[in-house]
mmCIF file of C-alpha atoms in Angstrom:
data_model
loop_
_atom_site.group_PDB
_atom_site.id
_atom_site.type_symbol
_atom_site.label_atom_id
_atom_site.label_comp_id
_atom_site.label_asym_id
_atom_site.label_seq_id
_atom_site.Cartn_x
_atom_site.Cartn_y
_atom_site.Cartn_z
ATOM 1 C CA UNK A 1 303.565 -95.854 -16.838
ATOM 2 C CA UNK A 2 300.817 -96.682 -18.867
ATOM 3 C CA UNK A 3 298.093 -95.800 -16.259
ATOM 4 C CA UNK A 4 299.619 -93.051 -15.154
ATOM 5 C CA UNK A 5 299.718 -91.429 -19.185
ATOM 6 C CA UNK A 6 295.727 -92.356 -19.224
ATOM 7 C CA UNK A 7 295.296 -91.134 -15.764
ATOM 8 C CA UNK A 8 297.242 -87.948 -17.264
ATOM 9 C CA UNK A 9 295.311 -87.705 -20.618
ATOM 10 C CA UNK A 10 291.955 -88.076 -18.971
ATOM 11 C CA UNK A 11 293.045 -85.199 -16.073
ATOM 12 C CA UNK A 12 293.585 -82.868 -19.286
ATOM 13 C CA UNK A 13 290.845 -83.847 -20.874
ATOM 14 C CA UNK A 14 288.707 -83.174 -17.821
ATOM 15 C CA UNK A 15 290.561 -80.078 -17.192
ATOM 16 C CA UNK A 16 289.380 -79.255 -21.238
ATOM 17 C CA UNK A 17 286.022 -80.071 -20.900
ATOM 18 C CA UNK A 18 285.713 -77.963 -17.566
ATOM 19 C CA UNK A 19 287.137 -74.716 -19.082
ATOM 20 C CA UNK A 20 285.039 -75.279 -22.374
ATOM 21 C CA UNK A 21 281.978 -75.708 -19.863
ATOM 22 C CA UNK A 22 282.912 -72.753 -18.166
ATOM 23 C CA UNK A 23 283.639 -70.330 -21.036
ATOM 24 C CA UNK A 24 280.414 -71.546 -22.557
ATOM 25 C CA UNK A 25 278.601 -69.856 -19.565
ATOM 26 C CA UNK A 26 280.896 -66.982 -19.902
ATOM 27 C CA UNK A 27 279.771 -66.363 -23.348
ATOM 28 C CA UNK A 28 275.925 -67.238 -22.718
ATOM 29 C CA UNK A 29 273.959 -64.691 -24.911
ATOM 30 C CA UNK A 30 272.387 -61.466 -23.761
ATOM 31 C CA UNK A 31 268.478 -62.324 -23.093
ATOM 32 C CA UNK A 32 267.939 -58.257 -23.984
ATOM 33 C CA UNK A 33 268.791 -54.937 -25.300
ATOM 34 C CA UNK A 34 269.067 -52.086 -22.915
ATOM 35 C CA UNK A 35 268.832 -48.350 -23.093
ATOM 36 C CA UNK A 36 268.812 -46.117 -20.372
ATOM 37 C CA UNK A 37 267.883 -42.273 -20.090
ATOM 38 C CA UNK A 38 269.132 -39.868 -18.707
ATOM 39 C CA UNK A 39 272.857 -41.262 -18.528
ATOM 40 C CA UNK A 40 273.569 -38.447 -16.749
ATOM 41 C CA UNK A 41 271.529 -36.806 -13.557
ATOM 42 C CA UNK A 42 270.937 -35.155 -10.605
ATOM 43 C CA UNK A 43 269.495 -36.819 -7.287
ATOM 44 C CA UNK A 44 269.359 -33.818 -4.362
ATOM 45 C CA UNK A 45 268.240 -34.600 -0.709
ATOM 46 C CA UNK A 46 264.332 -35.347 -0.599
ATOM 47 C CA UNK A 47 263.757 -34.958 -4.355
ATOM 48 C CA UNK A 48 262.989 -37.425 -6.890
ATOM 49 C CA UNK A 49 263.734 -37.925 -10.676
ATOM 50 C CA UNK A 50 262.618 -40.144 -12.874
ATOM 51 C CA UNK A 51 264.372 -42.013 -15.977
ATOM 52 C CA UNK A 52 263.366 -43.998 -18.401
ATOM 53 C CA UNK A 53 263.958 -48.174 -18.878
ATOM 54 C CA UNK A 54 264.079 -49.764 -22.505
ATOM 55 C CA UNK A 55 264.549 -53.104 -23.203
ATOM 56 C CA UNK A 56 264.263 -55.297 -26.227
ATOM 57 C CA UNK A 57 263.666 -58.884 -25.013
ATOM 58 C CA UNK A 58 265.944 -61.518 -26.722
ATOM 59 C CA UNK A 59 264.352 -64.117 -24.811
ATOM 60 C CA UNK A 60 260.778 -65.050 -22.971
ATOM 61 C CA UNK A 61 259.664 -64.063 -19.552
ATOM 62 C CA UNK A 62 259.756 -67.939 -18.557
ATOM 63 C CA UNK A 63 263.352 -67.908 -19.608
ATOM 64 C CA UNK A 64 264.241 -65.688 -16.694
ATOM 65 C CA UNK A 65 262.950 -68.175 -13.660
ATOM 66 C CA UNK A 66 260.317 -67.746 -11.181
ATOM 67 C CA UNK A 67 260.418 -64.728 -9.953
ATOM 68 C CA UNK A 68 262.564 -62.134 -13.028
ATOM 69 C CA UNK A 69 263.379 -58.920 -11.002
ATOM 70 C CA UNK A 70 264.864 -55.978 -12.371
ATOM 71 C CA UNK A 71 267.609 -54.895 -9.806
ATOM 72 C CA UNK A 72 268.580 -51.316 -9.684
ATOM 73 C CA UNK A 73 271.976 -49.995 -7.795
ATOM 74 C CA UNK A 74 273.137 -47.195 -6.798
ATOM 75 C CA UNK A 75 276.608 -47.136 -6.250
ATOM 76 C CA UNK A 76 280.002 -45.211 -4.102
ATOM 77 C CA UNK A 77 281.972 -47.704 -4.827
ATOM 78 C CA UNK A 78 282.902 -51.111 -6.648
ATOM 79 C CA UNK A 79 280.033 -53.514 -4.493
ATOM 80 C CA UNK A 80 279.008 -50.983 -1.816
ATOM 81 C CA UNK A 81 275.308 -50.270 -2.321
ATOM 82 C CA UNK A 82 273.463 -47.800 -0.530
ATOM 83 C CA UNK A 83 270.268 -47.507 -2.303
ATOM 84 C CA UNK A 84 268.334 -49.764 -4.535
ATOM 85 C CA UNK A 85 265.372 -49.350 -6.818
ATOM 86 C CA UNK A 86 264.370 -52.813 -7.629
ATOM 87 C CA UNK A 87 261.231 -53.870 -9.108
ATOM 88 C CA UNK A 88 259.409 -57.298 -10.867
ATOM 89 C CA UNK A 89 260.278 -57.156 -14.744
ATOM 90 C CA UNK A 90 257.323 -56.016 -16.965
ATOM 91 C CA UNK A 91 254.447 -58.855 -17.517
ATOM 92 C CA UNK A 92 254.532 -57.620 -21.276
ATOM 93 C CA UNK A 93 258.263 -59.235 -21.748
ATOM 94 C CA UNK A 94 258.276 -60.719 -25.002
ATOM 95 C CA UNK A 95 260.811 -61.385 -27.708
ATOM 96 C CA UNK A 96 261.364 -58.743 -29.879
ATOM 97 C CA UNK A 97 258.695 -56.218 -28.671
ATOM 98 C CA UNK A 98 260.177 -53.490 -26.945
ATOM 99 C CA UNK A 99 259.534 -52.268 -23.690
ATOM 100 C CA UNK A 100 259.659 -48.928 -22.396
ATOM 101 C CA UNK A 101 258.499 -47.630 -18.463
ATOM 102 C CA UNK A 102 259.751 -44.831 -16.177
ATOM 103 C CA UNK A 103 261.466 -45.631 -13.204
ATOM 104 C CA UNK A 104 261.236 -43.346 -10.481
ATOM 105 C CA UNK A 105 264.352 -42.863 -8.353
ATOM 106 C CA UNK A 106 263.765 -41.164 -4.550
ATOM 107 C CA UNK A 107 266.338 -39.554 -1.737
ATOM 108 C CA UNK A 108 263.805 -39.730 0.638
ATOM 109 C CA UNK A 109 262.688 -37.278 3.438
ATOM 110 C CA UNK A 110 262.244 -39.626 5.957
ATOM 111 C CA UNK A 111 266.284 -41.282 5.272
ATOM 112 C CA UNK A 112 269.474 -39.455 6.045
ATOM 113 C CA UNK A 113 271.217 -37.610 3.102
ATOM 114 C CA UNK A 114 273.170 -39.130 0.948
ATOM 115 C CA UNK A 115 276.606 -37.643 0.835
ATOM 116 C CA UNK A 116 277.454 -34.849 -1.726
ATOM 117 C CA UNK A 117 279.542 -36.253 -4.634
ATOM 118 C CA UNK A 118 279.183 -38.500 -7.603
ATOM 119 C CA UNK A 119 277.504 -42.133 -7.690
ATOM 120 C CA UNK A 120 277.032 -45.195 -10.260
ATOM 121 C CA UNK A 121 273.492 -46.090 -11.610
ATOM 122 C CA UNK A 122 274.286 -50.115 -11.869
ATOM 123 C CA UNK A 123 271.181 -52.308 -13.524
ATOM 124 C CA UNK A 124 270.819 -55.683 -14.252
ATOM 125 C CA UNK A 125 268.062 -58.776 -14.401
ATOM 126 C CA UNK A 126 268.334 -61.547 -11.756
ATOM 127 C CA UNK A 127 265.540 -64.232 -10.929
ATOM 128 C CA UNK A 128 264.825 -63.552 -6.706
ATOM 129 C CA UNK A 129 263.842 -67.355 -6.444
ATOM 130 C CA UNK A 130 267.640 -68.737 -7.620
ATOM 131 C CA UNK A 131 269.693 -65.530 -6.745
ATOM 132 C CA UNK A 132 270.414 -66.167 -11.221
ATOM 133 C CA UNK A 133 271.602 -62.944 -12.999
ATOM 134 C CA UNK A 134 271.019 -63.117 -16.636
ATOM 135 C CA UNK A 135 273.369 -60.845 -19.447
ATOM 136 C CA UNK A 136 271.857 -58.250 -21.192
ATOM 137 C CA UNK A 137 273.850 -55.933 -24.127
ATOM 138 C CA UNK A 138 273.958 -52.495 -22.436
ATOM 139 C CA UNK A 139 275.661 -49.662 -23.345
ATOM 140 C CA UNK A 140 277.670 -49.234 -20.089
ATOM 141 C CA UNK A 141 280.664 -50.994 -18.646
ATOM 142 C CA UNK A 142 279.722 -54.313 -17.272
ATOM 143 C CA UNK A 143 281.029 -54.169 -13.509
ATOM 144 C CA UNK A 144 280.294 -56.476 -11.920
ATOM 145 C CA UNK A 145 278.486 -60.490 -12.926
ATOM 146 C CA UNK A 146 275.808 -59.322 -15.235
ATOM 147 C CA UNK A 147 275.382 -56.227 -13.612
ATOM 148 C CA UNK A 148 275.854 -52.873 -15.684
ATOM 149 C CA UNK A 149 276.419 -49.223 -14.963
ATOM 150 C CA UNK A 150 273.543 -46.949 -16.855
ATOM 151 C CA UNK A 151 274.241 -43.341 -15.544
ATOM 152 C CA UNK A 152 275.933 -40.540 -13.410
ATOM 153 C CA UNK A 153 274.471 -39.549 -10.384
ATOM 154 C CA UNK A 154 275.084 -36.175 -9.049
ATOM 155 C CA UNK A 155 273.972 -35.381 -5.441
ATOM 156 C CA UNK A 156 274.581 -31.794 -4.814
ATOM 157 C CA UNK A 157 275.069 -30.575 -1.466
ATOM 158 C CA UNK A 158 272.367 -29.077 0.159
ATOM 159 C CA UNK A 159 270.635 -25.707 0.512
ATOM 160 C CA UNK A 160 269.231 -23.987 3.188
ATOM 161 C CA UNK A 161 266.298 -23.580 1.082
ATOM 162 C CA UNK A 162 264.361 -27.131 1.269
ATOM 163 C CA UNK A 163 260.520 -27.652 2.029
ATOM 164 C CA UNK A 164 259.374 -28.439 5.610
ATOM 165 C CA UNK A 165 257.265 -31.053 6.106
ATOM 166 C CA UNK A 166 255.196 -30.627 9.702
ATOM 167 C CA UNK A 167 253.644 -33.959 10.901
ATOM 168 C CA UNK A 168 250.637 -34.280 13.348
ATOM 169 C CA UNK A 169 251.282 -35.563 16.211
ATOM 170 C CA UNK A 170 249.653 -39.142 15.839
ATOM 171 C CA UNK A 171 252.683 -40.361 13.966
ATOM 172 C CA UNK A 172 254.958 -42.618 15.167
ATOM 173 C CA UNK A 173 258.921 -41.278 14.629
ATOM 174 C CA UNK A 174 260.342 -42.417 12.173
ATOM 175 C CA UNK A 175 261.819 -46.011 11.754
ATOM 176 C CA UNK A 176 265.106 -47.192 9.982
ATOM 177 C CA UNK A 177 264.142 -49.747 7.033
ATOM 178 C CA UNK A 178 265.414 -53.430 6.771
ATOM 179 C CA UNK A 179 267.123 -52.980 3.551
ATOM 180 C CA UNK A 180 268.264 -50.397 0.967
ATOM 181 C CA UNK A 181 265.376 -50.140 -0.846
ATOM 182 C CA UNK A 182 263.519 -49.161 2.150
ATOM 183 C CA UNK A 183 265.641 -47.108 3.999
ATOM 184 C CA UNK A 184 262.816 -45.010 6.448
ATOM 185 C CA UNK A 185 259.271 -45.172 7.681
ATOM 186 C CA UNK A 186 256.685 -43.642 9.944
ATOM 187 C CA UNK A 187 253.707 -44.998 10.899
ATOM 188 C CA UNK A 188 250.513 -43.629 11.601
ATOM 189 C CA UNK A 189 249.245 -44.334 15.013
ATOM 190 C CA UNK A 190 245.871 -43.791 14.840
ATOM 191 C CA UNK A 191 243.149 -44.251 12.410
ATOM 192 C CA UNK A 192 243.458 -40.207 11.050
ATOM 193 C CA UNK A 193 246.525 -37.769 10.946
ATOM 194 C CA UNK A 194 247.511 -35.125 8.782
ATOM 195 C CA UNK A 195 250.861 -34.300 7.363
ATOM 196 C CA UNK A 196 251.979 -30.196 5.970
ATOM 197 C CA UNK A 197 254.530 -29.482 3.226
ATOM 198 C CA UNK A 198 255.749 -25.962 2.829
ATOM 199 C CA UNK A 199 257.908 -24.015 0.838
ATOM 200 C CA UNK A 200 257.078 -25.745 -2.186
ATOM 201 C CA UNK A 201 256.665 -23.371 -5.169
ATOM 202 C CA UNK A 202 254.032 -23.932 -7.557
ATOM 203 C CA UNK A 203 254.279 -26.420 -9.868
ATOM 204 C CA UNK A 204 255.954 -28.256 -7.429
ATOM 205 C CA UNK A 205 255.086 -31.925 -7.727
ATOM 206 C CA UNK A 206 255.131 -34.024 -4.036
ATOM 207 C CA UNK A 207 255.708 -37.738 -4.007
ATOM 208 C CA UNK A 208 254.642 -39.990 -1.643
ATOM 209 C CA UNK A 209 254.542 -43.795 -0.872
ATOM 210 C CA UNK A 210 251.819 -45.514 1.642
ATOM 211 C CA UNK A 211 251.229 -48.658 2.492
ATOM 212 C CA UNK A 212 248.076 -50.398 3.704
ATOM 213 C CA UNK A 213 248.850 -53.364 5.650
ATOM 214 C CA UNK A 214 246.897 -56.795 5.137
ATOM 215 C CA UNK A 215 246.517 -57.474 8.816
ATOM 216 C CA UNK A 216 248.654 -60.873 8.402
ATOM 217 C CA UNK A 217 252.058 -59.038 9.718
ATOM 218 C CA UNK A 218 253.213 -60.909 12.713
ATOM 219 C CA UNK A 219 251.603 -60.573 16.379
ATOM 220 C CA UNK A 220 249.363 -57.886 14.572
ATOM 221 C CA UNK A 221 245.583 -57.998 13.847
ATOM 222 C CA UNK A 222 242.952 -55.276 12.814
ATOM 223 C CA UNK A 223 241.164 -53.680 15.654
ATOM 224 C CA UNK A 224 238.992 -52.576 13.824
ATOM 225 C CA UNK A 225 237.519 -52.759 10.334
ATOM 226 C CA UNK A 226 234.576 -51.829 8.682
ATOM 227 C CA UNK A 227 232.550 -54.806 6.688
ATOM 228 C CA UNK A 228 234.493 -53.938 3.494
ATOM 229 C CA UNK A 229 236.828 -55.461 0.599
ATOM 230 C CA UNK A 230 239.956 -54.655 3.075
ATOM 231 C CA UNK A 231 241.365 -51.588 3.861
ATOM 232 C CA UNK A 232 240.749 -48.461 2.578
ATOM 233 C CA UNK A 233 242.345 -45.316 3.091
ATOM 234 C CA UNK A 234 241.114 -41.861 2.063
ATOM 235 C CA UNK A 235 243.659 -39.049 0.913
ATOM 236 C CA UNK A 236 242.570 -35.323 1.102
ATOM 237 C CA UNK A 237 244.447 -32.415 0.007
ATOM 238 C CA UNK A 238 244.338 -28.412 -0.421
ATOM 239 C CA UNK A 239 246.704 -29.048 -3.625
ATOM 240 C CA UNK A 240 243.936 -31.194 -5.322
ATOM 241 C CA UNK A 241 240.186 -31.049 -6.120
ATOM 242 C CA UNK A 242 239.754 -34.910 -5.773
ATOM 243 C CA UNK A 243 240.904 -37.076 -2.765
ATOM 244 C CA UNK A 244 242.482 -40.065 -3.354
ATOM 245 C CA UNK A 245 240.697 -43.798 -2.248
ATOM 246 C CA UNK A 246 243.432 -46.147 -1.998
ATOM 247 C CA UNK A 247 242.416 -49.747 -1.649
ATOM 248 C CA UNK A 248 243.922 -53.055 -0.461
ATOM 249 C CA UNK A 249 246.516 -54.271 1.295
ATOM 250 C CA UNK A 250 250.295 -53.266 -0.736
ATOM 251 C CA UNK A 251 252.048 -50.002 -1.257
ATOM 252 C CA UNK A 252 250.395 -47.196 -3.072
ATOM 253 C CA UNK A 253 251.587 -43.789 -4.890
ATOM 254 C CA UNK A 254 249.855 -40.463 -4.322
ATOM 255 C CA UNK A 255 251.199 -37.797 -6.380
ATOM 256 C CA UNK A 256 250.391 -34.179 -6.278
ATOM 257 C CA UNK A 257 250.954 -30.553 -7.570
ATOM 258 C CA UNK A 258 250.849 -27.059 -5.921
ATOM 259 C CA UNK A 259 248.646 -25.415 -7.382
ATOM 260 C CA UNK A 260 249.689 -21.524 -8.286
ATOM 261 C CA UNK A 261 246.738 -20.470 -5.983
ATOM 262 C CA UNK A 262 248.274 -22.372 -3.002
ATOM 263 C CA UNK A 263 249.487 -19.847 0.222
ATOM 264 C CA UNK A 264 253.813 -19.675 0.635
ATOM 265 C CA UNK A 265 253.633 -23.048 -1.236
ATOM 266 C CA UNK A 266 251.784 -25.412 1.492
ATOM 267 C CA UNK A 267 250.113 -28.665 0.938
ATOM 268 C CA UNK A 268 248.262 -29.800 3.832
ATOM 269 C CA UNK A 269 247.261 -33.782 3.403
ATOM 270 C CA UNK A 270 244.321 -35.192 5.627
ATOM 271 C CA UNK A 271 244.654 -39.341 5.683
ATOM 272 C CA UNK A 272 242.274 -41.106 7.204
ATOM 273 C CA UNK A 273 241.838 -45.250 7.319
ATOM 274 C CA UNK A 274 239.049 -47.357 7.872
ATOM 275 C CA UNK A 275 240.961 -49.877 9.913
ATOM 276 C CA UNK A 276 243.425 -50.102 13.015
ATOM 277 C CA UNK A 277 246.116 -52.375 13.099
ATOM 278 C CA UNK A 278 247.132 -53.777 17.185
ATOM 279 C CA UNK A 279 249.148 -55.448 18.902
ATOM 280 C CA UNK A 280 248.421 -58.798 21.224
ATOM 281 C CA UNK A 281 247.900 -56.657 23.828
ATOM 282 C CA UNK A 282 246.538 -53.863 21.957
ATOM 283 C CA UNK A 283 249.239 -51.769 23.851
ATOM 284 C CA UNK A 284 250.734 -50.862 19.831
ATOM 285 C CA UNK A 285 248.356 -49.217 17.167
ATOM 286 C CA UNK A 286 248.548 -48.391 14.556
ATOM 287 C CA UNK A 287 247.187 -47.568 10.801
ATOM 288 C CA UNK A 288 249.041 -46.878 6.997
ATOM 289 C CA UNK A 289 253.031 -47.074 6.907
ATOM 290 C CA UNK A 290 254.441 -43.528 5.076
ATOM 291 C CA UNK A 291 257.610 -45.089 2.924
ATOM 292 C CA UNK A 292 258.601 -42.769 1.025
ATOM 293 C CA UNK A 293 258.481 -38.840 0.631
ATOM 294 C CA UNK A 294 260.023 -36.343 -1.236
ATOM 295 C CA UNK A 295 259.145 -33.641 -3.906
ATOM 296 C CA UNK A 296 260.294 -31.838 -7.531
ATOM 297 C CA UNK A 297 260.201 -28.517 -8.423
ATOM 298 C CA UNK A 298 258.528 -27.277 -11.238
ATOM 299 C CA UNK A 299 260.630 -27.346 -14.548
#
C-alpha cells in the first residue's frame, strides 16, 4: 500500500509538473506588437494591392531562430490556404524600435482566379529552420497556433473589362508553381521576347516579377554568357523613359505606369538577357522566369 500511495503521489505530481510545463508555453509572451492596414480590402483577378506591416519588436532577431520568416495566409476556410505572401522578417528587428514596410499582395495573371467571395488575411512569425511559430499581440482573433487573422479580403467577380496581355511567341506556356506562394510561371525561351499589355488606362500602374536564374538549377547550365558579374537582363518599355538593368541571379520587381500619352492604354515591354540557360542535351532553353503579373488602376 505504501508503494502504491508514492507511486500515486509521484504520478500526480508528474501529471502537475507536466500541465504547469505546458501552460507555461501556453502563456509564453508575445515577442511583438502588430498592426495591420487596411483591415479591410479588395483583391480582384490580376490586380494587386498593397498594405502596410507594423511591428514593435518585444524581443531580438536572434530570439526568433535561424531563419525568422514572416508567414502571410490567405484564407477560405479554417486551415485551407490557397495563397501565401511570405517573406524573411526585416534585418532592422530590434526591441522597441518599430518597424513599418508595405507588403504587396498579387492575384496573378498567369494563376487561375480566385473564386468570388470573402477570404481571411492570417499572419504570423515562424522560424523556416525549426517549423517554431512565435506569439505576437495582434489585434485580430488568434486562429490558429500563433497565427492571427489581420483583414477582409474581398474578391469581386469579374468584368468583362480586364487588360490583355499579348505574349511573343518565344515564351514557353505557362507552368503551374510548386507551392502557394508561387502559383504560375512562364519562361522565356530564348535570349529576347517581348510581352504587350492593353487596356490599361493611364495612371495605371503594371506589376511584374522576373527572375534571373544562377545557372546552378538542376541538369541546367548557361549556354551562353557574356564575361560579366552574372546575368543581366535589360527591360525596355514605351510606358517609361529609362529601361530597367536587372542584375544577378534572384527575383526582381519592375514596376511601371501608363503614361497619359500612351495609345488605348498599351505597354509594350522588350526583355532581353545576356545569358541562355540549357539543358544536358541542349534540347530545353531557356532565359528569365516571369512569376508574377498583374496591374492597378489609377486611384
Amino acid at each position: 500500500m505504501i508503494r502504491s500511495r508514492r507511486a500515486t503521489m509521484w504520478a500526480v505530481l508528474l501529471a502537475g509538473a507536466l500541465a504547469g510545463a505546458a501552460g507555461c508555453r501556453r502563456q509564453a509572451p508575445p515577442v511583438a506588437e502588430l498592426t495591420v492596414s487596411p483591415s479591410s480590402l479588395q483583391l480582384a483577378y490580376a490586380e494587386f494591392t498593397d498594405i502596410e506591416l507594423a511591428f514593435t519588436p518585444k524581443v531580438g532577431r536572434a530570439a526568433l531562430g535561424l531563419s525568422p520568416t514572416v508567414f502571410v495566409h490567405l484564407l477560405d476556410g479554417p486551415g485551407n490556404v490557397l495563397r501565401t505572401f511570405d517573406h524573411p522578417l526585416p534585418a532592422s528587428w530590434k526591441p522597441g524600435q518599430p518597424v513599418r514596410y508595405p507588403l504587396r499582395l498579387v492575384q496573378s495573371a498567369l494563376g487561375e482566379p480566385l473564386p468570388e467571395g470573402g477570404y481571411t488575411l492570417s499572419l504570423g512569425i515562424y522560424d523556416a529552420d525549426d517549423r517554431r511559430r512565435f506569439p505576437l499581440e495582434a489585434r485580430g482573433e488568434e486562429i490558429d497556433r500563433a497565427e492571427y487573422a489581420v483583414a477582409a479580403v474581398r474578391v469581386p467577380p469579374p468584368t468583362g473589362s480586364l487588360p490583355r496581355f499579348e505574349f511573343s511567341s518565344s515564351w514557353l506556356p505557362a507552368q503551374a508553381g510548386a507551392d502557394q506562394q508561387l502559383v504560375a510561371s512562364r519562361w522565356l525561351g530564348e535570349a529576347e521576347g517581348s510581352l504587350r499589355v492593353t487596356g490599361l488606362a493611364p495612371g495605371s500602374r503594371l506589376h511584374l516579377v522576373l527572375r534571373l536564374p544562377s545557372g546552378s538549377e538542376p541538369g541546367m547550365h548557361f549556354e551562353r554568357l557574356p564575361d560579366v558579374e552574372g546575368p543581366v537582363l535589360q527591360v525596355r518599355s514605351n510606358c517609361s523613359p529609362e529601361e530597367s538593368m536587372l542584375t544577378g541571379p534572384g527575383a526582381h520587381t519592375v514596376e511601371l505606369t501608363v503614361p497619359a500619352s500612351s495609345g488605348e492604354g498599351a505597354c509594350d515591354l522588350h526583355l532581353a538577357a545576356n545569358f541562355l540557360l540549357a539543358g544536358e542535351r541542349a534540347a530545353v532553353r531557356f532565359s528569365v522566369r516571369l512569376e508574377s503579373l498583374a496591374w492597378q488602376s489609377a486611384r
